């Protein structure tokens, strides 16, 4: 079974802090994605990566950056957290274009 | 570009009743179609997908969906729901060829009452 893990299930940070969200997959997948999920808005793509050290902006990249130094790990970085970044963050990986495998999510609260 | 519309934000239903969750999409190119389910406090998991071939697709947990190209729809159905089907359901489309980046609908909350 494909396993996608995220470093924290719940996280509380203060405004202005630098926040790291880590995602690791164990199936040697090429493609990895970061989404945020908000009630009534569904999933919105923040960044994705097709390969190590490669990244592409999604629909809402402002205020975020990413890092992919190893194939299995894809990190989302909030350079200076703001209250409007309070959300559920979901990581996903895929090998082919047909199915995404999701982690359990990190619920981030910025106060 | 493509877009996905899930026509109902919430669907309440009694246990053992049939249910249909509606999904319409628009796209300038051919697409692959997916339904994902998200149980409380979990990530999403794939229910079923349409890639090609038969337009009636069967998935896990007794769900099925039918691709209707003329109506650009991909509605999800189950003939008899259980309490355990209570979850958020997301329809998604990916363009054939190109980047394959999926577009998700806003989700439908299925609430099954005893």
PDB file of N, CA and C in Angstrom, chain A residues 9-10 33 35 37 40-43 45 48 50 88 90 94 97-105 107, chain B residues 32 34 36 38 40-46 49 51 88 90 94 98-102 104-107:
ATOM      1  N   UNK A   9      -0.417  16.313  12.569  1.00  0.00           N
ATOM      2  CA  UNK A   9      -1.854  16.343  12.295  1.00  0.00           C
ATOM      3  C   UNK A   9      -2.452  17.696  12.660  1.00  0.00           C
ATOM      4  N   UNK A  10      -1.939  18.268  13.742  1.00  0.00           N
ATOM      5  CA  UNK A  10      -2.416  19.573  14.197  1.00  0.00           C
ATOM      6  C   UNK A  10      -1.217  20.447  14.538  1.00  0.00           C
ATOM      7  N   UNK A  33       2.290  16.886  -4.587  1.00  0.00           N
ATOM      8  CA  UNK A  33       1.413  18.052  -4.621  1.00  0.00           C
ATOM      9  C   UNK A  33       1.122  18.547  -3.206  1.00  0.00           C
ATOM     10  N   UNK A  35      -1.950  20.876  -1.378  1.00  0.00           N
ATOM     11  CA  UNK A  35      -3.228  21.536  -1.492  1.00  0.00           C
ATOM     12  C   UNK A  35      -3.585  22.151  -0.143  1.00  0.00           C
ATOM     13  N   UNK A  37      -7.262  22.969   1.905  1.00  0.00           N
ATOM     14  CA  UNK A  37      -8.678  22.660   1.865  1.00  0.00           C
ATOM     15  C   UNK A  37      -9.423  23.548   2.841  1.00  0.00           C
ATOM     16  N   UNK A  40     -16.256  24.717   1.814  1.00  0.00           N
ATOM     17  CA  UNK A  40     -16.962  25.356   0.710  1.00  0.00           C
ATOM     18  C   UNK A  40     -16.102  25.697  -0.481  1.00  0.00           C
ATOM     19  N   UNK A  41     -14.791  25.545  -0.350  1.00  0.00           N
ATOM     20  CA  UNK A  41     -13.895  25.880  -1.459  1.00  0.00           C
ATOM     21  C   UNK A  41     -13.222  24.657  -2.065  1.00  0.00           C
ATOM     22  N   UNK A  42     -13.378  23.508  -1.439  1.00  0.00           N
ATOM     23  CA  UNK A  42     -12.752  22.304  -1.967  1.00  0.00           C
ATOM     24  C   UNK A  42     -11.245  22.336  -1.799  1.00  0.00           C
ATOM     25  N   UNK A  43     -10.544  21.686  -2.722  1.00  0.00           N
ATOM     26  CA  UNK A  43      -9.084  21.634  -2.690  1.00  0.00           C
ATOM     27  C   UNK A  43      -8.520  22.640  -3.688  1.00  0.00           C
ATOM     28  N   UNK A  45      -4.835  23.957  -5.328  1.00  0.00           N
ATOM     29  CA  UNK A  45      -3.444  23.547  -5.498  1.00  0.00           C
ATOM     30  C   UNK A  45      -2.506  24.705  -5.197  1.00  0.00           C
ATOM     31  N   UNK A  48       3.244  22.096  -6.935  1.00  0.00           N
ATOM     32  CA  UNK A  48       3.484  20.700  -7.228  1.00  0.00           C
ATOM     33  C   UNK A  48       4.904  20.524  -7.759  1.00  0.00           C
ATOM     34  N   UNK A  50       7.369  17.680 -10.154  1.00  0.00           N
ATOM     35  CA  UNK A  50       7.487  16.485 -10.995  1.00  0.00           C
ATOM     36  C   UNK A  50       8.807  15.759 -10.790  1.00  0.00           C
ATOM     37  N   UNK A  88      -6.648  23.509   6.414  1.00  0.00           N
ATOM     38  CA  UNK A  88      -6.189  22.124   6.351  1.00  0.00           C
ATOM     39  C   UNK A  88      -5.267  22.010   5.144  1.00  0.00           C
ATOM     40  N   UNK A  90      -3.136  19.452   2.687  1.00  0.00           N
ATOM     41  CA  UNK A  90      -3.077  18.066   2.240  1.00  0.00           C
ATOM     42  C   UNK A  90      -1.949  17.889   1.240  1.00  0.00           C
ATOM     43  N   UNK A  94       1.656  10.971  -6.754  1.00  0.00           N
ATOM     44  CA  UNK A  94       1.146  10.114  -7.822  1.00  0.00           C
ATOM     45  C   UNK A  94       2.307   9.662  -8.700  1.00  0.00           C
ATOM     46  N   UNK A  97      -0.588   9.554 -14.165  1.00  0.00           N
ATOM     47  CA  UNK A  97      -1.535  10.668 -14.075  1.00  0.00           C
ATOM     48  C   UNK A  97      -2.933  10.275 -13.636  1.00  0.00           C
ATOM     49  N   UNK A  98      -3.096   9.035 -13.168  1.00  0.00           N
ATOM     50  CA  UNK A  98      -4.465   8.560 -13.013  1.00  0.00           C
ATOM     51  C   UNK A  98      -4.999   8.560 -11.591  1.00  0.00           C
ATOM     52  N   UNK A  99      -4.165   8.680 -10.618  1.00  0.00           N
ATOM     53  CA  UNK A  99      -4.654   8.578  -9.244  1.00  0.00           C
ATOM     54  C   UNK A  99      -3.699   9.269  -8.298  1.00  0.00           C
ATOM     55  N   UNK A 100      -4.271  10.050  -7.387  1.00  0.00           N
ATOM     56  CA  UNK A 100      -3.451  10.681  -6.353  1.00  0.00           C
ATOM     57  C   UNK A 100      -3.650   9.967  -5.023  1.00  0.00           C
ATOM     58  N   UNK A 101      -2.572   9.866  -4.256  1.00  0.00           N
ATOM     59  CA  UNK A 101      -2.609   9.278  -2.928  1.00  0.00           C
ATOM     60  C   UNK A 101      -2.356  10.402  -1.924  1.00  0.00           C
ATOM     61  N   UNK A 102      -3.277  10.522  -0.971  1.00  0.00           N
ATOM     62  CA  UNK A 102      -3.230  11.652  -0.053  1.00  0.00           C
ATOM     63  C   UNK A 102      -2.725  11.262   1.327  1.00  0.00           C
ATOM     64  N   UNK A 103      -2.044  12.190   1.977  1.00  0.00           N
ATOM     65  CA  UNK A 103      -1.729  12.054   3.386  1.00  0.00           C
ATOM     66  C   UNK A 103      -2.951  12.415   4.227  1.00  0.00           C
ATOM     67  N   UNK A 104      -2.841  12.264   5.559  1.00  0.00           N
ATOM     68  CA  UNK A 104      -3.982  12.503   6.443  1.00  0.00           C
ATOM     69  C   UNK A 104      -4.305  13.973   6.659  1.00  0.00           C
ATOM     70  N   UNK A 105      -3.388  14.850   6.246  1.00  0.00           N
ATOM     71  CA  UNK A 105      -3.642  16.277   6.397  1.00  0.00           C
ATOM     72  C   UNK A 105      -3.032  16.860   7.654  1.00  0.00           C
ATOM     73  N   UNK A 107      -3.832  20.145  10.082  1.00  0.00           N
ATOM     74  CA  UNK A 107      -4.716  21.283  10.362  1.00  0.00           C
ATOM     75  C   UNK A 107      -3.898  22.361  11.051  1.00  0.00           C
TER      76      UNK A 107
ATOM     77  N   UNK B  32      -9.951  12.854 -17.946  1.00  0.00           N
ATOM     78  CA  UNK B  32     -10.156  11.708 -17.073  1.00  0.00           C
ATOM     79  C   UNK B  32     -11.020  12.200 -15.908  1.00  0.00           C
ATOM     80  N   UNK B  34     -12.717  11.420 -11.897  1.00  0.00           N
ATOM     81  CA  UNK B  34     -12.464  10.737 -10.631  1.00  0.00           C
ATOM     82  C   UNK B  34     -13.512  11.138  -9.588  1.00  0.00           C
ATOM     83  N   UNK B  36     -13.359  11.014  -5.313  1.00  0.00           N
ATOM     84  CA  UNK B  36     -12.618  10.723  -4.094  1.00  0.00           C
ATOM     85  C   UNK B  36     -13.556  10.870  -2.902  1.00  0.00           C
ATOM     86  N   UNK B  38     -13.551  11.513   1.424  1.00  0.00           N
ATOM     87  CA  UNK B  38     -12.785  11.939   2.596  1.00  0.00           C
ATOM     88  C   UNK B  38     -13.618  11.685   3.841  1.00  0.00           C
ATOM     89  N   UNK B  40     -14.114  11.684   7.998  1.00  0.00           N
ATOM     90  CA  UNK B  40     -13.727  12.705   8.973  1.00  0.00           C
ATOM     91  C   UNK B  40     -12.297  12.541   9.470  1.00  0.00           C
ATOM     92  N   UNK B  41     -11.580  13.638   9.471  1.00  0.00           N
ATOM     93  CA  UNK B  41     -10.206  13.699   9.971  1.00  0.00           C
ATOM     94  C   UNK B  41      -9.229  12.812   9.207  1.00  0.00           C
ATOM     95  N   UNK B  42      -9.519  12.594   7.944  1.00  0.00           N
ATOM     96  CA  UNK B  42      -8.617  11.806   7.106  1.00  0.00           C
ATOM     97  C   UNK B  42      -8.347  12.530   5.795  1.00  0.00           C
ATOM     98  N   UNK B  43      -7.349  12.019   5.064  1.00  0.00           N
ATOM     99  CA  UNK B  43      -7.107  12.527   3.721  1.00  0.00           C
ATOM    100  C   UNK B  43      -8.099  11.920   2.741  1.00  0.00           C
ATOM    101  N   UNK B  44      -7.939  12.270   1.467  1.00  0.00           N
ATOM    102  CA  UNK B  44      -8.826  11.739   0.436  1.00  0.00           C
ATOM    103  C   UNK B  44      -8.339  10.377  -0.043  1.00  0.00           C
ATOM    104  N   UNK B  45      -9.275   9.536  -0.443  1.00  0.00           N
ATOM    105  CA  UNK B  45      -8.910   8.282  -1.083  1.00  0.00           C
ATOM    106  C   UNK B  45      -9.790   8.082  -2.316  1.00  0.00           C
ATOM    107  N   UNK B  46      -9.240   7.392  -3.304  1.00  0.00           N
ATOM    108  CA  UNK B  46      -9.942   7.215  -4.565  1.00  0.00           C
ATOM    109  C   UNK B  46     -11.098   6.238  -4.422  1.00  0.00           C
ATOM    110  N   UNK B  49     -12.601   5.745 -10.908  1.00  0.00           N
ATOM    111  CA  UNK B  49     -12.076   6.626 -11.947  1.00  0.00           C
ATOM    112  C   UNK B  49     -12.574   6.157 -13.305  1.00  0.00           C
ATOM    113  N   UNK B  51     -11.284   6.300 -17.166  1.00  0.00           N
ATOM    114  CA  UNK B  51     -10.181   6.630 -18.070  1.00  0.00           C
ATOM    115  C   UNK B  51     -10.609   6.465 -19.518  1.00  0.00           C
ATOM    116  N   UNK B  88     -17.241  13.326   3.078  1.00  0.00           N
ATOM    117  CA  UNK B  88     -17.202  14.355   2.033  1.00  0.00           C
ATOM    118  C   UNK B  88     -16.752  13.683   0.742  1.00  0.00           C
ATOM    119  N   UNK B  90     -15.609  14.197  -3.320  1.00  0.00           N
ATOM    120  CA  UNK B  90     -15.065  15.161  -4.270  1.00  0.00           C
ATOM    121  C   UNK B  90     -14.997  14.557  -5.661  1.00  0.00           C
ATOM    122  N   UNK B  94      -9.038  15.518 -14.816  1.00  0.00           N
ATOM    123  CA  UNK B  94      -7.676  15.788 -15.266  1.00  0.00           C
ATOM    124  C   UNK B  94      -7.664  15.777 -16.782  1.00  0.00           C
ATOM    125  N   UNK B  98      -0.714  16.488 -21.618  1.00  0.00           N
ATOM    126  CA  UNK B  98      -0.305  17.693 -20.919  1.00  0.00           C
ATOM    127  C   UNK B  98       0.067  17.414 -19.487  1.00  0.00           C
ATOM    128  N   UNK B  99      -0.279  18.306 -18.595  1.00  0.00           N
ATOM    129  CA  UNK B  99       0.231  18.249 -17.234  1.00  0.00           C
ATOM    130  C   UNK B  99      -0.513  17.291 -16.325  1.00  0.00           C
ATOM    131  N   UNK B 100      -1.730  16.882 -16.685  1.00  0.00           N
ATOM    132  CA  UNK B 100      -2.552  15.976 -15.875  1.00  0.00           C
ATOM    133  C   UNK B 100      -2.931  16.562 -14.529  1.00  0.00           C
ATOM    134  N   UNK B 101      -2.734  17.825 -14.297  1.00  0.00           N
ATOM    135  CA  UNK B 101      -3.075  18.416 -13.010  1.00  0.00           C
ATOM    136  C   UNK B 101      -4.578  18.363 -12.828  1.00  0.00           C
ATOM    137  N   UNK B 102      -5.044  17.750 -11.726  1.00  0.00           N
ATOM    138  CA  UNK B 102      -6.493  17.627 -11.542  1.00  0.00           C
ATOM    139  C   UNK B 102      -7.123  18.912 -11.035  1.00  0.00           C
ATOM    140  N   UNK B 104     -10.438  19.932  -8.772  1.00  0.00           N
ATOM    141  CA  UNK B 104     -11.414  19.331  -7.857  1.00  0.00           C
ATOM    142  C   UNK B 104     -12.658  20.201  -7.746  1.00  0.00           C
ATOM    143  N   UNK B 105     -13.800  19.533  -7.552  1.00  0.00           N
ATOM    144  CA  UNK B 105     -15.002  20.261  -7.178  1.00  0.00           C
ATOM    145  C   UNK B 105     -14.938  20.677  -5.728  1.00  0.00           C
ATOM    146  N   UNK B 106     -15.961  21.405  -5.288  1.00  0.00           N
ATOM    147  CA  UNK B 106     -15.961  21.927  -3.923  1.00  0.00           C
ATOM    148  C   UNK B 106     -16.416  20.921  -2.891  1.00  0.00           C
ATOM    149  N   UNK B 107     -16.868  19.770  -3.331  1.00  0.00           N
ATOM    150  CA  UNK B 107     -17.230  18.725  -2.402  1.00  0.00           C
ATOM    151  C   UNK B 107     -18.724  18.671  -2.099  1.00  0.00           C
TER     152      UNK B 107
END
